[in-house]
JSON list of C-alpha atoms in Angstrom, two decimals:
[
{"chain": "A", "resi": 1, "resn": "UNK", "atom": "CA", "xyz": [-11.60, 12.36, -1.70]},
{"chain": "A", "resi": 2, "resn": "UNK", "atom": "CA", "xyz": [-8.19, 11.37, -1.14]},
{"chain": "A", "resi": 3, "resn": "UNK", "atom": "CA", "xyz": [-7.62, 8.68, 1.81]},
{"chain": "A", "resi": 4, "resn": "UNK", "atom": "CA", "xyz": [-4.25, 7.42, 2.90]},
{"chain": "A", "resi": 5, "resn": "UNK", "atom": "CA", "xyz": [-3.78, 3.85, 3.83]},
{"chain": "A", "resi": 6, "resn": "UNK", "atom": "CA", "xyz": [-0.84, 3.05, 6.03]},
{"chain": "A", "resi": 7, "resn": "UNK", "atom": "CA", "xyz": [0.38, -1.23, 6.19]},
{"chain": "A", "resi": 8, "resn": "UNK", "atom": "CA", "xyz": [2.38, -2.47, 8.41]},
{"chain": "A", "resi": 9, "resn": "UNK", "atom": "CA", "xyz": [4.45, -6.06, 7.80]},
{"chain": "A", "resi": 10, "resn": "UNK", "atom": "CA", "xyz": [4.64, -8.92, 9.61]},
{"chain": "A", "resi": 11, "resn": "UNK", "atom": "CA", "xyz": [8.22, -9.88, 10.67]},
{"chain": "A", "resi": 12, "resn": "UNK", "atom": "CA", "xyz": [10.10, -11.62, 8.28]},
{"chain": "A", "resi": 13, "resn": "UNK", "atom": "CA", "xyz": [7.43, -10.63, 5.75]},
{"chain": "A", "resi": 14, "resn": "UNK", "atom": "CA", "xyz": [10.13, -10.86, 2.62]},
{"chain": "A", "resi": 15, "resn": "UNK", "atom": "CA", "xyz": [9.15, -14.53, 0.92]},
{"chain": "A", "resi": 16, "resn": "UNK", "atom": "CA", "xyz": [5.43, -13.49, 0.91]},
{"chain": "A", "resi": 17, "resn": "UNK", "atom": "CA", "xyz": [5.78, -9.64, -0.11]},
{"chain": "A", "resi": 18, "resn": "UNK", "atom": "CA", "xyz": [7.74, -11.54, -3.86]},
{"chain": "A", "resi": 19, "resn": "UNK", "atom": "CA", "xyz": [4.96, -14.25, -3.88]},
{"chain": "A", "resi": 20, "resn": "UNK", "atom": "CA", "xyz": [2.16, -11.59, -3.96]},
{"chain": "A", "resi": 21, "resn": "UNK", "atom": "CA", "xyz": [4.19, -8.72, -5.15]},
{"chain": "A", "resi": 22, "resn": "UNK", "atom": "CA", "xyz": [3.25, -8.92, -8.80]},
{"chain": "A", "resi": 23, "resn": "UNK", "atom": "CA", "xyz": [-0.81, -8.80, -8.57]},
{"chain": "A", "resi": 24, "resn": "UNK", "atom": "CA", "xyz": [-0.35, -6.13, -5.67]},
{"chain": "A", "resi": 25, "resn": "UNK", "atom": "CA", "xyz": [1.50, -4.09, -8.24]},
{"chain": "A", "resi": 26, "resn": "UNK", "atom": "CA", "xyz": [-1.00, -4.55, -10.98]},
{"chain": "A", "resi": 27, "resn": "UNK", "atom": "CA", "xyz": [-3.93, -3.29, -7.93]},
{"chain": "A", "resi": 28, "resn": "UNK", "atom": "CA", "xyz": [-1.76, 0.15, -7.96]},
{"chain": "A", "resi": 29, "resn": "UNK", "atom": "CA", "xyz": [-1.39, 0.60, -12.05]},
{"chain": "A", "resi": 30, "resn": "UNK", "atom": "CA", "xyz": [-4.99, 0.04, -12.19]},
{"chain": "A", "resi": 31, "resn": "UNK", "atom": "CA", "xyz": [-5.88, 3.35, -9.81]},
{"chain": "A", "resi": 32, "resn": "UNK", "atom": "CA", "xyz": [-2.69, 4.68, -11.78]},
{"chain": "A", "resi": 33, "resn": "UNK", "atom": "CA", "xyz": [-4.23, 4.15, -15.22]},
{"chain": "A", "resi": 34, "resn": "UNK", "atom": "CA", "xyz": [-7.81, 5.51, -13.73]},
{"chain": "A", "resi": 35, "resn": "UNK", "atom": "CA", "xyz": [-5.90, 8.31, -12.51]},
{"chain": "A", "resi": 36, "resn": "UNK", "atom": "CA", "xyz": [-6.66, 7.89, -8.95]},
{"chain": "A", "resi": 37, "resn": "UNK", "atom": "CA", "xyz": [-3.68, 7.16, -7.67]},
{"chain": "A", "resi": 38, "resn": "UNK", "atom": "CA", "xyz": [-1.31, 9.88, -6.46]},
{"chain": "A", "resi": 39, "resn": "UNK", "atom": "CA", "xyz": [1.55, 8.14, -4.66]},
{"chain": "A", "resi": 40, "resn": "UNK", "atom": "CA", "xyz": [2.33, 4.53, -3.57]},
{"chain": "A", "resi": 41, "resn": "UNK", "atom": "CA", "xyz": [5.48, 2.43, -1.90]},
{"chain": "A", "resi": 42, "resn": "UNK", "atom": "CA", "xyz": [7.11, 0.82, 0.91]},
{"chain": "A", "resi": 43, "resn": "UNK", "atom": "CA", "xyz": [8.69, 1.34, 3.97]},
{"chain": "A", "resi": 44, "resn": "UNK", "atom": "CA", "xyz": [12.29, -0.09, 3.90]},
{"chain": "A", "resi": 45, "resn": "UNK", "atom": "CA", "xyz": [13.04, -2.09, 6.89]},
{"chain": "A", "resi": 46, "resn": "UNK", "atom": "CA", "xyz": [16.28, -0.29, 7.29]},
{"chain": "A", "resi": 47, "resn": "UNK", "atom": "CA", "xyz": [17.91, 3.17, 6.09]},
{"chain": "A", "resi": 48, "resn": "UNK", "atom": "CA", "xyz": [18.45, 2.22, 2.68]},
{"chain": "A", "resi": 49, "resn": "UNK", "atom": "CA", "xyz": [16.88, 2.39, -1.03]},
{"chain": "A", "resi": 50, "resn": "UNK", "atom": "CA", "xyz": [18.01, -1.22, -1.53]},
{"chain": "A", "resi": 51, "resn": "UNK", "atom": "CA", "xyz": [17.31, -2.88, 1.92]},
{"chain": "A", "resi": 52, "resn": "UNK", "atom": "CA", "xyz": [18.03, -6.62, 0.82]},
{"chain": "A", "resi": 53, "resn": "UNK", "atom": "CA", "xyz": [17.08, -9.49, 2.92]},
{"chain": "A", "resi": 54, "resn": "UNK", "atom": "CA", "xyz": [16.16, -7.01, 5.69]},
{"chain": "A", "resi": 55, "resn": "UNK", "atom": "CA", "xyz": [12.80, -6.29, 3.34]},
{"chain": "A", "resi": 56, "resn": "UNK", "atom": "CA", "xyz": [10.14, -3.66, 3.87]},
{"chain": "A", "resi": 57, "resn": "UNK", "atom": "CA", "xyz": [8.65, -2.55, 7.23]},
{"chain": "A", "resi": 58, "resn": "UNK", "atom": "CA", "xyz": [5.26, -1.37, 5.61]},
{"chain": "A", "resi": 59, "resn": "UNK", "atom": "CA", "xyz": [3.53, 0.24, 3.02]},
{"chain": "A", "resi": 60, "resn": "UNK", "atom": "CA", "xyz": [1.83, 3.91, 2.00]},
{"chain": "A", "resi": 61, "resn": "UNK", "atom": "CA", "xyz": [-0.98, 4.62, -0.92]},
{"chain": "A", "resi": 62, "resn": "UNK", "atom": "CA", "xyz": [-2.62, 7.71, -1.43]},
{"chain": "A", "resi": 63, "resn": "UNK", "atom": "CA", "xyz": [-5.41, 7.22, -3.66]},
{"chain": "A", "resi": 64, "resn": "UNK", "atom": "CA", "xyz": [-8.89, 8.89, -4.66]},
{"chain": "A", "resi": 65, "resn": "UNK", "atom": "CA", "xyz": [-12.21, 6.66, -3.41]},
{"chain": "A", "resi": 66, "resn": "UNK", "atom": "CA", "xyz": [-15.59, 7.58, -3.48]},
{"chain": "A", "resi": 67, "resn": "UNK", "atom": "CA", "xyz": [-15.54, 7.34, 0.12]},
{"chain": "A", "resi": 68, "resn": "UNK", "atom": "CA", "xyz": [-13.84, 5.66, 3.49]},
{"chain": "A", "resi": 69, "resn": "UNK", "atom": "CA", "xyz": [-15.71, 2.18, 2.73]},
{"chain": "A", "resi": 70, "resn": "UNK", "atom": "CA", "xyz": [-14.65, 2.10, -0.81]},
{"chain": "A", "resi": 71, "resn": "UNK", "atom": "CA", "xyz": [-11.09, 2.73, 0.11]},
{"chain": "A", "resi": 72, "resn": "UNK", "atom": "CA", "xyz": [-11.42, 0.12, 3.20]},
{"chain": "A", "resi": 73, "resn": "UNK", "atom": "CA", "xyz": [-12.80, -2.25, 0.80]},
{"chain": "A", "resi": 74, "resn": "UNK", "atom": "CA", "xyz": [-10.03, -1.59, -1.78]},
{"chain": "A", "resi": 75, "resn": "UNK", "atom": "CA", "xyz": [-7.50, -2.26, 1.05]},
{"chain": "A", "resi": 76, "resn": "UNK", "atom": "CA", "xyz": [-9.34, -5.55, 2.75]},
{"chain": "A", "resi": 77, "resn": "UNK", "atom": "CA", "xyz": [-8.90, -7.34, -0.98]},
{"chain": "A", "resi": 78, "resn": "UNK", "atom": "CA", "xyz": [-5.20, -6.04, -1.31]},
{"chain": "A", "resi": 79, "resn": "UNK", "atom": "CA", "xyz": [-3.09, -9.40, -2.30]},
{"chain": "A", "resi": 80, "resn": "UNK", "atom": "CA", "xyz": [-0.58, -8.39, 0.41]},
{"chain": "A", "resi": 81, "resn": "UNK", "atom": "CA", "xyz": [-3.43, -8.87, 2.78]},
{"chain": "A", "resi": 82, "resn": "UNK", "atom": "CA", "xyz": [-4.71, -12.27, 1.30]},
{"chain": "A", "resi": 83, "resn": "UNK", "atom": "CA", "xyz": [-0.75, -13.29, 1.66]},
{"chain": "A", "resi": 84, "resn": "UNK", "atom": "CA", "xyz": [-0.94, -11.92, 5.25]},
{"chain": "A", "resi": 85, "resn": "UNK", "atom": "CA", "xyz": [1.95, -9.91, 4.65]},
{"chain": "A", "resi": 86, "resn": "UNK", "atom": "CA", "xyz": [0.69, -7.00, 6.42]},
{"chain": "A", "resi": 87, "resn": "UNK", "atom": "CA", "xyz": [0.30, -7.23, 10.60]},
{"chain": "A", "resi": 88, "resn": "UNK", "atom": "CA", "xyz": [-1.64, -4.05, 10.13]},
{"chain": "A", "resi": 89, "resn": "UNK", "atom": "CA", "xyz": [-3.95, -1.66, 7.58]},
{"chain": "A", "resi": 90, "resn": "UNK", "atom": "CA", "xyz": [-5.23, 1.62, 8.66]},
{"chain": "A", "resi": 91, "resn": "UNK", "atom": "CA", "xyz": [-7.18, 3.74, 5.84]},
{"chain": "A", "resi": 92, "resn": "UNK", "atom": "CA", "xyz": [-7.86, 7.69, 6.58]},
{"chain": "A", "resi": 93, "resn": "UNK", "atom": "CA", "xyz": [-8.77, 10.34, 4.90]},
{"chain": "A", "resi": 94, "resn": "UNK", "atom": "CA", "xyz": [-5.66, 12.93, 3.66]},
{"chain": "A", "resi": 95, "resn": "UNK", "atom": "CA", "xyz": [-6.15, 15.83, 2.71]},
{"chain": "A", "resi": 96, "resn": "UNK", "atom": "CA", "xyz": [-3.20, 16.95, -0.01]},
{"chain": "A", "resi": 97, "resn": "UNK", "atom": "CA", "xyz": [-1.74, 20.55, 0.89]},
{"chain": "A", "resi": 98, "resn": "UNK", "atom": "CA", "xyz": [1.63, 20.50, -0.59]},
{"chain": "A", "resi": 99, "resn": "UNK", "atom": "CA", "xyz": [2.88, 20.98, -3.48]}
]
């Protein structure tokens, strides 16, 4: 099944979203290679594909798990969570409709 899981930063989350940026990224190719993973990014903090030192305002992955707990488990050991760069982590279950 396909579960959603929505992050939200900390403020001023910029210096630790770098630090742990590169072994978050290599998390997502992994469930990209496996071909689990159907979409994955950030929120810009502001209005704007480039948002600079204003940073990112959260995160969204939509990616196939066995079940809820795998896909809570998955997001508990994301690196952006060991950083603390995320205030917040909700993971629910999506359903794809479109397109």
């Amino acid at each position: 099944m396909l579960y959603a899981i929505l992050s939200e930063d900390i403020k001023d989350s910029l210096e630790k979203r770098k630090s742990a940026r590169p072994d978050h990224v290599a998390r997502l190719e992994t469930l990209r290679d496996e071909g689990r993973l159907v979409l994955a990014g950030p929120h810009p903090a502001i209005d704007a594909d480039d948002p600079g030192e204003a940073g990112m305002s959260g995160s969204l992955v939509v990616a196939e798990f066995a079940s809820l707990d795998e896909a809570q488990a998955w997001a508990d050991a994301d690196p952006y969570v060991i950083a603390g760069v995320y205030a917040r982590v909700s993971v629910k279950p999506f359903k794809k409709v479109l397109p």
